[in-house]
Short mmCIF file of C-alpha atoms in Angstrom, two decimals:
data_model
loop_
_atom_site.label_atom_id
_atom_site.label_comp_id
_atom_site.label_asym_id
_atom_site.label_seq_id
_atom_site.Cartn_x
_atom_site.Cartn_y
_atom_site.Cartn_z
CA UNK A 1 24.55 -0.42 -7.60
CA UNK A 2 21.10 0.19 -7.63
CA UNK A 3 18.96 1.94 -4.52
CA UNK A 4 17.60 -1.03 -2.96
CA UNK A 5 21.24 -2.23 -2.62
CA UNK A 6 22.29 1.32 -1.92
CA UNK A 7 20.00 1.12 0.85
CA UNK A 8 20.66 -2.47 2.05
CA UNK A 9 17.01 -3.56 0.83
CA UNK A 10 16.29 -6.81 -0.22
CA UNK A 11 14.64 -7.33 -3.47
CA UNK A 12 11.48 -10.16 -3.72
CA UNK A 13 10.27 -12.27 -6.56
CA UNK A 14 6.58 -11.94 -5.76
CA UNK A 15 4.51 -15.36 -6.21
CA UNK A 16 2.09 -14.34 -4.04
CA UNK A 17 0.16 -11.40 -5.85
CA UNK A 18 -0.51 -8.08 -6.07
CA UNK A 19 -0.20 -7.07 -2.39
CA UNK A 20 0.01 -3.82 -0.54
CA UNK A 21 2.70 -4.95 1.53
CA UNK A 22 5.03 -6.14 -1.47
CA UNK A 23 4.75 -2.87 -3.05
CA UNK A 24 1.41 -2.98 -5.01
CA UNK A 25 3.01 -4.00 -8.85
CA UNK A 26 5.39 -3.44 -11.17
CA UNK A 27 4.59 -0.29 -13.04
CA UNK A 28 5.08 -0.40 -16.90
CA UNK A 29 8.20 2.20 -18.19
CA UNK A 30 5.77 4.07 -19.91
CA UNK A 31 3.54 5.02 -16.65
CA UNK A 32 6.98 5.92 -14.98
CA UNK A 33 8.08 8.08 -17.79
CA UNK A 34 4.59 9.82 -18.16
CA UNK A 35 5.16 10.26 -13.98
CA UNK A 36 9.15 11.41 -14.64
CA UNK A 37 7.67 13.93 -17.19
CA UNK A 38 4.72 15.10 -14.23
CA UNK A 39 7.24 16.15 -12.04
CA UNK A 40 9.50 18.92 -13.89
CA UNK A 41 5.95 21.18 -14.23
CA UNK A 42 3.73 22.86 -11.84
CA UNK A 43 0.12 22.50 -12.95
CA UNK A 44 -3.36 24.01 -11.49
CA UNK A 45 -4.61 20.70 -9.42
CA UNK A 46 -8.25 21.33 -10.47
CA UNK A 47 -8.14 21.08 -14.05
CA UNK A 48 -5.84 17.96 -13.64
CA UNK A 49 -7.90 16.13 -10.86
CA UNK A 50 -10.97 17.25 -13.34
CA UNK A 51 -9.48 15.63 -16.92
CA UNK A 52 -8.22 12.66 -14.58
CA UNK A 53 -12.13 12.23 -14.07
CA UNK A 54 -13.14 12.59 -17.23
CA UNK A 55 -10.91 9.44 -17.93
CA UNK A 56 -12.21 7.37 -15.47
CA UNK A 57 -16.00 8.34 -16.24
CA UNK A 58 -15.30 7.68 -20.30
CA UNK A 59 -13.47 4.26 -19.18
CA UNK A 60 -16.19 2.89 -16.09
CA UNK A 61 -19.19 4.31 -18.08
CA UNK A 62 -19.97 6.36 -14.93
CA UNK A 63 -21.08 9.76 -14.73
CA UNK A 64 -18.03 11.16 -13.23
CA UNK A 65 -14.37 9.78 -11.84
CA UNK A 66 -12.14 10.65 -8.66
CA UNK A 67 -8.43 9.76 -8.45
CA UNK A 68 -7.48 8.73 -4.76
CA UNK A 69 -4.83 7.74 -2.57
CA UNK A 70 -5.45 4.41 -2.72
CA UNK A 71 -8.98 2.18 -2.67
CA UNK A 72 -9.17 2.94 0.92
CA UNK A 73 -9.08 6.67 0.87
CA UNK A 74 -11.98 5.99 -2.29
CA UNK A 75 -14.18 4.02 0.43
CA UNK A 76 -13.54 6.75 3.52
CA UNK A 77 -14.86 9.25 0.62
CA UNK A 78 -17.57 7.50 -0.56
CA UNK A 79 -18.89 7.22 2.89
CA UNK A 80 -18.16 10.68 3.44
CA UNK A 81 -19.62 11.39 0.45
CA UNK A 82 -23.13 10.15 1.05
CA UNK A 83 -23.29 11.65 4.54
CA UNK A 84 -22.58 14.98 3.33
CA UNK A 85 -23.87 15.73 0.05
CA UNK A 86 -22.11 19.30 -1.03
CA UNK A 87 -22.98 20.73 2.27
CA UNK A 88 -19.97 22.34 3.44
CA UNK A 89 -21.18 23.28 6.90
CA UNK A 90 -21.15 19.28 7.29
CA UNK A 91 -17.94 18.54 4.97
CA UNK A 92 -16.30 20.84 7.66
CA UNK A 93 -17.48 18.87 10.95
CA UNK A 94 -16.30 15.33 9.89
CA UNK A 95 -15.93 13.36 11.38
CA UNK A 96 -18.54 14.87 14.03
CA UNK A 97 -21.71 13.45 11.88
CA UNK A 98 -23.87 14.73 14.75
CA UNK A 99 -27.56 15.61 13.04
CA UNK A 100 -26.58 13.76 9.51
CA UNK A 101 -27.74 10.57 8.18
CA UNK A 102 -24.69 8.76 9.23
CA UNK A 103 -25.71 4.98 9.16
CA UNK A 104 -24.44 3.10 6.94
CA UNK A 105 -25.47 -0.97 6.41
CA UNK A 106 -23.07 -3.67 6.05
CA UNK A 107 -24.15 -7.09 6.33
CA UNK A 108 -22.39 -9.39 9.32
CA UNK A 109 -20.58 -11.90 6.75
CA UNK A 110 -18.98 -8.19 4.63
CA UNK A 111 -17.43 -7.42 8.02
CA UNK A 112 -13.56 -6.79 7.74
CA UNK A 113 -10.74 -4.80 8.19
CA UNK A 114 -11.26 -2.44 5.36
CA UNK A 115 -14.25 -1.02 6.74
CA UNK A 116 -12.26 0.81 9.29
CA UNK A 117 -11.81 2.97 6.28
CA UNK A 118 -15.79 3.64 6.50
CA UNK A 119 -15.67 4.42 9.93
CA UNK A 120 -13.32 6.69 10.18
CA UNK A 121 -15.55 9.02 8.22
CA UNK A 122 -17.30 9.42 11.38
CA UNK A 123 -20.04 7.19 9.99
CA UNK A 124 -21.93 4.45 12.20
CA UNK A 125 -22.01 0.91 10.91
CA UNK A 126 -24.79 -0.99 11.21
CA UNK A 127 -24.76 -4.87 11.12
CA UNK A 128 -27.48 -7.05 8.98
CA UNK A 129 -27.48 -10.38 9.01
CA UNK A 130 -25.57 -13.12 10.71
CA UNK A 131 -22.68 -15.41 10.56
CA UNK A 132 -24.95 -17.83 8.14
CA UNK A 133 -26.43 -14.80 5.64
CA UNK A 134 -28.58 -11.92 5.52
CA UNK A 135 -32.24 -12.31 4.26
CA UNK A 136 -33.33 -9.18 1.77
CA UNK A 137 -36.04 -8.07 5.26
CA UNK A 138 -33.43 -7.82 7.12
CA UNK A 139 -31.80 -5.20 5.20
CA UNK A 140 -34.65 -3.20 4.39
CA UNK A 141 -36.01 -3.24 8.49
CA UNK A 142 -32.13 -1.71 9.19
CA UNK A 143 -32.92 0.98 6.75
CA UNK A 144 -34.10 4.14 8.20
CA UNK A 145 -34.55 8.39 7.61
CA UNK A 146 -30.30 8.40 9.30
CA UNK A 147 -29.70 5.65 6.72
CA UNK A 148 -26.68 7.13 4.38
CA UNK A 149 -25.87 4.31 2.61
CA UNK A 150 -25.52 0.72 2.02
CA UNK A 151 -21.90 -0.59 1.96
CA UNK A 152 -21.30 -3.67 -0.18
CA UNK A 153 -17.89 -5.60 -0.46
CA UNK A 154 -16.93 -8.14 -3.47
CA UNK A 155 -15.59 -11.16 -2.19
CA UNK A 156 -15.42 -14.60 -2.73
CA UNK A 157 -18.88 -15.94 -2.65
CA UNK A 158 -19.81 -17.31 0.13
CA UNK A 159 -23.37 -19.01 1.12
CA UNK A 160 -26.38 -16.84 2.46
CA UNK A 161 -24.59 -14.01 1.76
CA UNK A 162 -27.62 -10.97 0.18
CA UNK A 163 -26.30 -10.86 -3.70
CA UNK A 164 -25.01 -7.50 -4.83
CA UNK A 165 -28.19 -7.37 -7.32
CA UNK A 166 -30.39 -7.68 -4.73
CA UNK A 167 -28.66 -5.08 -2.48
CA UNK A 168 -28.89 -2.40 -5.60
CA UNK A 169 -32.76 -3.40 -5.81
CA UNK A 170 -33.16 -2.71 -2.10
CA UNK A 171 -30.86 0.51 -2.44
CA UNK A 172 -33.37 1.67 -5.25
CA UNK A 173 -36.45 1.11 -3.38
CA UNK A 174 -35.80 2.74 -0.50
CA UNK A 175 -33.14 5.81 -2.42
CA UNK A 176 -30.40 4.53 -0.54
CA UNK A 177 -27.40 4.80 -2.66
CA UNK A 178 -25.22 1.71 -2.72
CA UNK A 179 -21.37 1.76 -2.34
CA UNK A 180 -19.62 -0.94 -4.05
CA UNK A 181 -15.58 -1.72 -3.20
CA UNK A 182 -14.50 -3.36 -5.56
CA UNK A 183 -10.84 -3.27 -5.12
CA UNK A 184 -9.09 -6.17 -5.88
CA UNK A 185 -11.57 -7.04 -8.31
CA UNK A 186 -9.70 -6.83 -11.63
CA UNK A 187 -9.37 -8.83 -13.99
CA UNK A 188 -11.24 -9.24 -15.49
CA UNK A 189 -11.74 -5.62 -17.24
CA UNK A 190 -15.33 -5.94 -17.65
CA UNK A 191 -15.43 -5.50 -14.17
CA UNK A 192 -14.51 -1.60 -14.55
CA UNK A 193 -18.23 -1.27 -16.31
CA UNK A 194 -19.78 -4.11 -14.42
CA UNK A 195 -21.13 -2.68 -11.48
CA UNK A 196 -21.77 1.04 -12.63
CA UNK A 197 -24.09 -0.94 -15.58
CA UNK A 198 -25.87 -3.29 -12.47
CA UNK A 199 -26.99 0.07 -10.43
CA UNK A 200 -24.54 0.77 -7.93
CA UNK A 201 -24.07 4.31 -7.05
CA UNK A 202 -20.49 4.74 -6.30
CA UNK A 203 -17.64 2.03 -7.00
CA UNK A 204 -14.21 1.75 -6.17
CA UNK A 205 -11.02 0.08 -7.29
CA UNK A 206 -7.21 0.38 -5.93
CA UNK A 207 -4.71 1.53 -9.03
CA UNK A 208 -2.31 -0.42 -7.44
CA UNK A 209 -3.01 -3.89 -7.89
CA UNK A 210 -3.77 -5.28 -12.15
CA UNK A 211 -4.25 -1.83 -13.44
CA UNK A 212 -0.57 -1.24 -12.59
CA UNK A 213 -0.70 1.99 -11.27
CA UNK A 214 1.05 3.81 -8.57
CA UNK A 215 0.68 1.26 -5.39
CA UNK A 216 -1.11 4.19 -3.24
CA UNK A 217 -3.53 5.28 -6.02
CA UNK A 218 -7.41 4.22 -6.63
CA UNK A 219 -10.49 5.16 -8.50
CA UNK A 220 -14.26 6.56 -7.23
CA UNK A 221 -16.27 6.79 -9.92
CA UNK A 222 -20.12 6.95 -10.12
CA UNK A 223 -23.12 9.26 -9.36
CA UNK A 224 -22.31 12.70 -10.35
CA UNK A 225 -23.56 14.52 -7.09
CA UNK A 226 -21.67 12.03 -4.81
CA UNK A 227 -18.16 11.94 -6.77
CA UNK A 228 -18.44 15.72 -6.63
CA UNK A 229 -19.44 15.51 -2.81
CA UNK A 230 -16.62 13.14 -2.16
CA UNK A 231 -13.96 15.23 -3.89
CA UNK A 232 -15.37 18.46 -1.68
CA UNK A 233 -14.18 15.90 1.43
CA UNK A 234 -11.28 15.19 0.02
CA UNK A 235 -7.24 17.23 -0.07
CA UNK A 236 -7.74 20.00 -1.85
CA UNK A 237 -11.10 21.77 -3.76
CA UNK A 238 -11.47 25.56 -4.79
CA UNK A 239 -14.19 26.25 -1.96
CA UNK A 240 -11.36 26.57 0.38
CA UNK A 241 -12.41 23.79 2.76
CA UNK A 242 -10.16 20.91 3.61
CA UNK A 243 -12.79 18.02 4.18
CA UNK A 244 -11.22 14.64 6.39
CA UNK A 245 -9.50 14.05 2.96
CA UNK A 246 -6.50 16.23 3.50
CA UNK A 247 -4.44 13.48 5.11
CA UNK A 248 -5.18 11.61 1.72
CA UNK A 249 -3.38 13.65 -0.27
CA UNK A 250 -2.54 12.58 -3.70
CA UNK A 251 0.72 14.26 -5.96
CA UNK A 252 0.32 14.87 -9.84
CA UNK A 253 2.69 12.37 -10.27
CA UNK A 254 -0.34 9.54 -8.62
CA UNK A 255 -2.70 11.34 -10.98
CA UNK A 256 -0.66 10.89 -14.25
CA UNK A 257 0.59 7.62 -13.55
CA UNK A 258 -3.11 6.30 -12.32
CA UNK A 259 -4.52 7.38 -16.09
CA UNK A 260 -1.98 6.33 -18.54
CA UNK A 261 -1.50 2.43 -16.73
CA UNK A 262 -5.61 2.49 -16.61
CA UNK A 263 -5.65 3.48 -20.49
CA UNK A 264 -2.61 1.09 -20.79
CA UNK A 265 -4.85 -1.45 -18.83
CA UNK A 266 -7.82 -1.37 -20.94
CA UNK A 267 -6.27 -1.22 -24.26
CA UNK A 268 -4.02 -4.32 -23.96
CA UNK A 269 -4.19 -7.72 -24.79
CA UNK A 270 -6.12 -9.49 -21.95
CA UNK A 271 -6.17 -12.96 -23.65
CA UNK A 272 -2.33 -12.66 -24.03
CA UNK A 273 -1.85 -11.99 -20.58
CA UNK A 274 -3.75 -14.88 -19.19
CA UNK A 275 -2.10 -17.29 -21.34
CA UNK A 276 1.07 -16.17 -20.26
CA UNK A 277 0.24 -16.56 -16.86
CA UNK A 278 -1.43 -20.09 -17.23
CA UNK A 279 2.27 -21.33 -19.26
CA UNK A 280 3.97 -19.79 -15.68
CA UNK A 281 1.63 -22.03 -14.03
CA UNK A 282 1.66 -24.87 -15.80
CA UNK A 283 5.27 -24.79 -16.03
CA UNK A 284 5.60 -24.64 -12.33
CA UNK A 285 2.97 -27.44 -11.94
CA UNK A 286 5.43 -29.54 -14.35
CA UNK A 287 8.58 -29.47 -12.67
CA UNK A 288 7.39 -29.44 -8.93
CA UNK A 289 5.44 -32.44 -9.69
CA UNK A 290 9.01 -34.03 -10.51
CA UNK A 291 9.34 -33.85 -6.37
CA UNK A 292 7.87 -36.79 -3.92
CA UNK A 293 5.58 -36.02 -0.86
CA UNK A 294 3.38 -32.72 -2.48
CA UNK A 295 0.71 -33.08 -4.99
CA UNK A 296 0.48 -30.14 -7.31
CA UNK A 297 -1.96 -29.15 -9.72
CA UNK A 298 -3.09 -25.58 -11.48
CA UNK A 299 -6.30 -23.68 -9.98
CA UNK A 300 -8.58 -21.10 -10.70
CA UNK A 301 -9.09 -20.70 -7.31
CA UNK A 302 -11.58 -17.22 -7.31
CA UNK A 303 -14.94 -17.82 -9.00
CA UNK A 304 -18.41 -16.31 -8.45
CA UNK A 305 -17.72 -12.65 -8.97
CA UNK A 306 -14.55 -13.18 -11.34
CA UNK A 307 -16.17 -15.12 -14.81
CA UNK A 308 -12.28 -14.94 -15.31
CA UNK A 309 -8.89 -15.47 -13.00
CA UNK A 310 -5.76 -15.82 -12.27
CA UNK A 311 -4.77 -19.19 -12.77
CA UNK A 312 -2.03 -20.56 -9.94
CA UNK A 313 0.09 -23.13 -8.54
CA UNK A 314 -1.01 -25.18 -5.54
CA UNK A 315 1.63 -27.11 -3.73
CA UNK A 316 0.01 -29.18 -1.08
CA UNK A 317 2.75 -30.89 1.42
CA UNK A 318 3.23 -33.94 3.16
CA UNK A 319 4.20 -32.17 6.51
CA UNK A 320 5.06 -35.33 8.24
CA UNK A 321 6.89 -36.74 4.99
CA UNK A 322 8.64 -34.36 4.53
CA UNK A 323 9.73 -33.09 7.92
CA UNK A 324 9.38 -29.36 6.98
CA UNK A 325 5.56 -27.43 7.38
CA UNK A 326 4.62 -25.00 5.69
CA UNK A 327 5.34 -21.98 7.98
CA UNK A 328 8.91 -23.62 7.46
CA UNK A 329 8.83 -23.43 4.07
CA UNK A 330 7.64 -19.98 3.29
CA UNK A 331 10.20 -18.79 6.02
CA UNK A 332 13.22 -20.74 4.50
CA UNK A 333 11.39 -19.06 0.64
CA UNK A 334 11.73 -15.30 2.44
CA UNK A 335 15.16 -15.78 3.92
CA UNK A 336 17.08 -15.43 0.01
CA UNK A 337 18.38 -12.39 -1.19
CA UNK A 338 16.31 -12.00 -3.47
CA UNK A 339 13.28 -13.25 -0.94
CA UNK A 340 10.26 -14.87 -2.56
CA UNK A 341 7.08 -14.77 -1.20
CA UNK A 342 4.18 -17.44 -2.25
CA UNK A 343 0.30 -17.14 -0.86
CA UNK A 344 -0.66 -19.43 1.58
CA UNK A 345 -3.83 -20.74 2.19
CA UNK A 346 -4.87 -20.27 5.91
CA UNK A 347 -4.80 -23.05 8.18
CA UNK A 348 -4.15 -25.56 5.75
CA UNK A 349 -0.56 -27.46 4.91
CA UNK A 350 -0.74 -25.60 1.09
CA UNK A 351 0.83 -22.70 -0.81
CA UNK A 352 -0.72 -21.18 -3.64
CA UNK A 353 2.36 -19.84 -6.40
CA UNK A 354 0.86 -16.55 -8.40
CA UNK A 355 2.09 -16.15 -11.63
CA UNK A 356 0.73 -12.77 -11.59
CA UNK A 357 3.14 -10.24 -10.66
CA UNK A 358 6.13 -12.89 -11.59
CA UNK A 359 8.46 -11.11 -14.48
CA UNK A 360 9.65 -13.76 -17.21
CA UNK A 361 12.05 -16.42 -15.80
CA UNK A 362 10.94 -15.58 -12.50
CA UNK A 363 9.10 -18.96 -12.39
CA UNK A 364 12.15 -20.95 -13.06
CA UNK A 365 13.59 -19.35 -9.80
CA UNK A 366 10.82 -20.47 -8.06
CA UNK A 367 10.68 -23.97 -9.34
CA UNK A 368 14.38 -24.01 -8.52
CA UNK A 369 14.39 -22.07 -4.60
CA UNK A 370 11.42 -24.52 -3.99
CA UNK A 371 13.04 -27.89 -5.08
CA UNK A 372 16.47 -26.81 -3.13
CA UNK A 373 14.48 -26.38 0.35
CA UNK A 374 12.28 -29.67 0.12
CA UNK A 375 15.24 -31.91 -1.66
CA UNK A 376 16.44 -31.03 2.39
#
């Protein structure tokens, strides 16, 4: 018996991605035995967060690399980061940013829930823009001597929205540093270099998601002075100060696992992979098609930012056809043992089957859980 059924846990095939709330992804056995092997020894936590760096610098081509707990501990840095410099006498007041340059710009359309993560820093956002763009004057009028930084998220593209190259231009003209999060941004792997090589000051990725790390690890990585600043905020540093990092603690185990799946990740066979996950696709697209009142077809539904991604299944349903919606569906998908859990698309009658984090012959299962609830 294994723990989940020790514990009464249900396992899921995960069609849907790689998501926080399923558990990040699958770690590969040789991050889990590097992790295994962490644990039986006690090392000094300086020299290990330090190499760990040295990694991530030699790997994003920045000038210096911070292992976190997670992309949204990286982002609560950064900000700290920028509003602090190495000034301990501020490090120690966060979140109090009282007398610091503690604005930092985010333009109206970039507005979402991760930027919590910036506030609680203690920093103070401040809105450019509209719900229909930003225009570059805009940006540069909100810019002022409390301005700490300028706070950029990659999403899907959407219209009027100030491009990140434009942002970094701004951010140089006026020496405001720009934070990039790129989190979920991978693959493709380019994208570890991309931004550090377009200007951006500090970047960030989660070590969770395709890099296959530990679910509640991520990366900081860029200017010298601020990755050193940000690790000053963070758990633990040989001043002696514990900055509003210490609730972000992260074990050796994180560490160890974080750097072999990101060497793992940018030593493997990228082509391969996305192959195998268009067959999953396509395979899925076959057989569903077999089924009356959907219409199927593979995607590459993320463009823009990604020249690559994940190709996927969309299943679009006949609601009234087929007497079932789609809430219905993905409930009846969650209520097996194991559950499954698809992506779907908001406020539309479609579902969106990732072939991402799917193990092999997890797709037939799938196919097969799918065609038993609409053959109903």
């Amino acid at each position: 018996m294994g723990i989940y059924e020790e514990l009464g846990i249900r396992k899921v095939i995960n069609a849907s991605g790689s998501m926080t709330n399923l558990g990040g992804s699958i770690m590969d056995s040789e991050v889990i035995e590097a992790m295994n092997e962490a644990a039986r020894s006690f090392v000094y936590m300086e020299e290990l967060i330090e190499k760990a760096g040295e990694v991530i610098a030699e790997v994003t081509g920045a000038e210096m690399g911070l292992v976190t707990s997670g992309a949204a501990a990286a982002l609560a840095l950064a900000a700290a980061a920028c509003m602090t410099g190495k000034d301990l006498s501020k490090i120690s007041r966060l979140p109090d940013t009282t007398g610091m340059k503690n604005k930092i710009i985010i333009q109206r359309l970039h507005r979402n829930p991760f930027d919590s993560c910036i506030r609680a820093s203690g920093a103070k956002l401040v809105e450019v823009g509209n719900n229909f763009g930003t225009e570059a004057w805009e940006m540069e009028n909100a810019i002022d001597d409390d301005t700490a930084a300028i706070a950029h998220f990659v999403f899907d593209p959407q219209p009027g929205v100030l491009p990140l190259e434009r942002v970094i231009e701004i951010g140089k003209k006026h020496d405001v540093p720009v934070i990039v999060d790129a989190a979920a941004e991978l693959p493709p792997v380019e994208n570890l270099r991309k931004f550090i090589s377009m200007g951006a000051v500090l970047v960030l990725f989660s070590g969770g998601k395709e890099i296959r790390g530990p679910n509640d690890s991520g990366i900081l990585c860029g200017r010298r002075d601020l990755v050193e600043a940000a690790y000053m905020n963070s758990f633990t540093h040989h001043f002696g100060w514990f900055g509003i990092g210490r609730p972000m603690k992260i074990s050796k185990e994180q560490i160890v696992g974080l750097i072999v799946a990101l060497r793992k990740y940018v030593s493997k066979d990228h082509n391969a992979e996305m192959e195998r996950w268009r067959a999953m696709a396509e395979y899925m697209a076959t057989e569903l098609s077999k089924l009356q009142n959907i219409e199927v077809k593979v995607i590459m539904p993320r463009m823009g930012p990604r020249p690559l991604c994940i190709p996927r299944t969309e299943v679009k349903l006949n609601e009234e056809a087929l007497g079932l919606s789609t809430a219905e569906l993905i409930k009846k998908l969650r209520e097996g043992d194991p559950a499954i859990e698809v992506w779907r698309v908001p406020g539309e009658p479609v579902i969106h089957l990732n072939p991402q984090c799917l193990q092999d012959g997890q797709e037939r299962i799938v196919v097969e859980k799918i065609k038993k609830v609409l053959s109903r």
